Amino acid sequence: MKRRIAFTLLFTFFLNFNFAQAPKKPTAGEIYDAIEKLNFLGSVLYIAAHPDDENTRLISYFANDVKARTAYLSITRGDGGQNLIGPEISEFLGVIRTQELLAARKKDGGEQFFTRANDFGYSKHPDETLKIWSKNEVLSDVVTVIRKFKPDVIVNRFNHSTAGSTHGHHTASAMLSLEAFDLAGDKNYKTLLKNESIWKPKRLFFNTSWWFYGSQENFDKADKTNLLELEIGTFYKQKGLSNGEIASLSRSQHQSQGFGSTGSRGSETEYLEFLKGEFPINKNPFYGIDTTWNRVDGGNAIGVLLQQVQKEFNFLNPSASIPKLVKAYSLIENLKDEHWKKIKLEEIKNIIAACTGLYLEVVADNSSTTINSTNLLKIEAINRSDVPINLKGFSVYPFILEDRNDVLLKNNESYKTSIETTIPNNAKKTAPYWLIEKGTIGMYNVRDSELIGLAETPKQMSVNFIIEILATQIPFTKEVIYKYNDPVKGEIYKPFEVLPQISASFNEEVYIFADNSAQIVKVKLKALKDNIQGLISLKIPTNWKISPTSISFELTKKGEEKWVDFLMTPTTMKSEGIIKPEVSIGLEKFSNKLVEINYEHIPFQSVVMPSEAKIVRLNIRRKGQLIGYIQGAGDAVPTSLRQIGYTVVELNEDEITPEKIANFDAIIVGIRTYNTSDKATFYQKHLHNFVANGGNLIVQYHTNSRLKVDALAPYSLKLSRDRVTEEDSEVILNNPSHEILNVPNKISITDFEGWVQERGLYFPDEWDANFESVLTLNDQGESEKRGSLLVAKYGKGYYIYTGLSFFRELPAGVSGAYRLFANMISIGKNNNEKLLKN
């Protein structure tokens, strides 16, 4: 059956969606767990700084053992970390890690929140962190989440009183939580929330352990009067898993961080140190809090009814619970407590659907659409029980689109229909809400204050089904999704998205102009609907030239791509600027790009954001031409080196043999190669022989844990955790006459201006006398660090170890970083080879 129904746009914004993945199909054991949770009215909020900071063992314990509503507030989205599974960094890594946290919560039973804070990289002190984050704004966000979620108990992952001894983000997260605990209940403190209500949590804890005491011995001796000891090693019979096994499944979702975890079994202990609020006399986190249905006015009758449901639950016939569940649903609908009413209505609806095997699904005919496009929605409803169920109708949001056809859903007989919809002009486009506007180094810019705290942008379209069960009408909301069959993987789900008509993206994020020569700038146009034609031009800085001024194009099929070439001529002087595309289609103009992120462990992500590229005119000279590059954890340095004229060959592990590497002018080891390459212990000797025979080997930053080689260098070299996080910190040239600072490019202090995020990380703190330290640098108020760039003559060649963050600086187009890196490649060649000037 197919219907075409007219509609107009509603202005109500619906936030309560289940995001597109394969639908849950609960077992009887899982239904029983949900009923137990339905009978617990208490909440816990866990607070830390980054994705992967959360203690999944404790989150799983509260969610699955205590049955509390449990959530994790991550202050940032982890944008400043490294990515072990792909090339995405910065905001795109933040999108991945957001989804990894959501995947983790699906495993451990928690919910997920964020603030607007941006993970700008490692910080040594919370004062620096809170300055860059804009403390007042992030504090407001933490209060916002507390007032929305209304936790009885808050647990901090980190110690608020250890400023300067650990990551500044960690300490800052605890400090913010401590302050927000009081402000959340202060009626005079205002956030950006509309119609907000205050909330006073009962108590605040710090999730401590022996690690925070320096050793197990110190912890064993410590006074534990103020500590709660929790046994969290529960084995959940309905799940067939221990708490530790669930926690490891959750932890293992952080694949971009390489945090795969092995499950644990047996008795395990966690400790909570009391910080604020009412001390729990009986050492129970929920002491003094009524977590039964008696907590809410009118809840007693509901509690009695649901206790009967729990006691009488039939694992072989869950639908036997439906009469009492439907009656309880009606009672919950009449509650005056809007907070618990909303939460428990959603929980009991899911239980009712699971007990009846009610399956509702809305599938679009495509994974994406655009404004004014028509889409076919296929609707399926099936009742897999003997309970009489009627589909009274459905409506499509955010559109006024209704179908009031009353259909009896017979046991195991699928009802299917379809409708056509057209997306109106004022429909919102899909995009991570925190990336729509340009933010600062430390903060994302979010215009819609009602989105603050949410993990992701609410989807644009959903269908509200009106289901009648035992004379009671119950609404069920399902988001519109897209699915298809993969011949290998089977059924694949993707979100249904509203996208712009076109994407315009540059082939490079940074274009380096090493001399006055013109360079081709390529722009990829991708049609996101059929039959598009228009003009594209580029906005460029003053004194740069572009040819032609505009290019016409035509794309006939959705998904079709076309490259257009512009010839850009740089200014004659040193300069940096931004270029942006402008695509005109009729009267509409577009300047966005679409980035698609596709990994199996998280849902498919379409990131629409402003399209731009950086252009840099610099003066640079170089020696050598052929470079071998060994990737480790992944970085974009090879692309950056090609920009200034090098021929870069990326080597796989099996190609690192004496014969294949002999002719390279230099070989560069990518970040964390010796941490990630299992074969490094075998091919490293070939690299050292390459140096001894006259080659240059440049090894970029590594960590001192999980090294795959016995020694990093041909001479003694010991890594530390030393780092300089202030990207504008002072730099001292230890020996200004050193070859690496003079040829082919004269390096001065000005070459260290404009660096991004940090100077470098994990510098060596001990090294053999054959090494010479080139630079001294330090964060304000800290000791000098001399291990950021070390050079040693070895045989006929040079071994260079550097913890400077070239993997960030080169892709960001930092001129001085390019000039210094060219000198590193050129060392030893300056007296016997013709100088190459780009």
mmCIF file of C-alpha atoms in Angstrom, residues 89 122 157 186-187 201 285 373 419 571 649:
data_model
loop_
_atom_site.group_PDB
_atom_site.id
_atom_site.type_symbol
_atom_site.label_atom_id
_atom_site.label_comp_id
_atom_site.label_asym_id
_atom_site.label_seq_id
_atom_site.Cartn_x
_atom_site.Cartn_y
_atom_site.Cartn_z
ATOM 1 C CA ILE A 89 42.357 14.055 13.668
ATOM 2 C CA TYR A 122 47.779 18.087 26.758
ATOM 3 C CA ARG A 157 37.121 10.304 38.057
ATOM 4 C CA ASP A 186 21.468 27.798 43.445
ATOM 5 C CA LYS A 187 18.405 29.571 42.048
ATOM 6 C CA PRO A 201 22.450 16.339 44.192
ATOM 7 C CA PRO A 285 26.039 5.688 47.822
ATOM 8 C CA SER A 373 13.503 16.239 -2.635
ATOM 9 C CA ILE A 419 4.317 7.059 1.955
ATOM 10 C CA THR A 571 52.084 36.734 -3.657
ATOM 11 C CA VAL A 649 57.638 6.657 -0.924
#
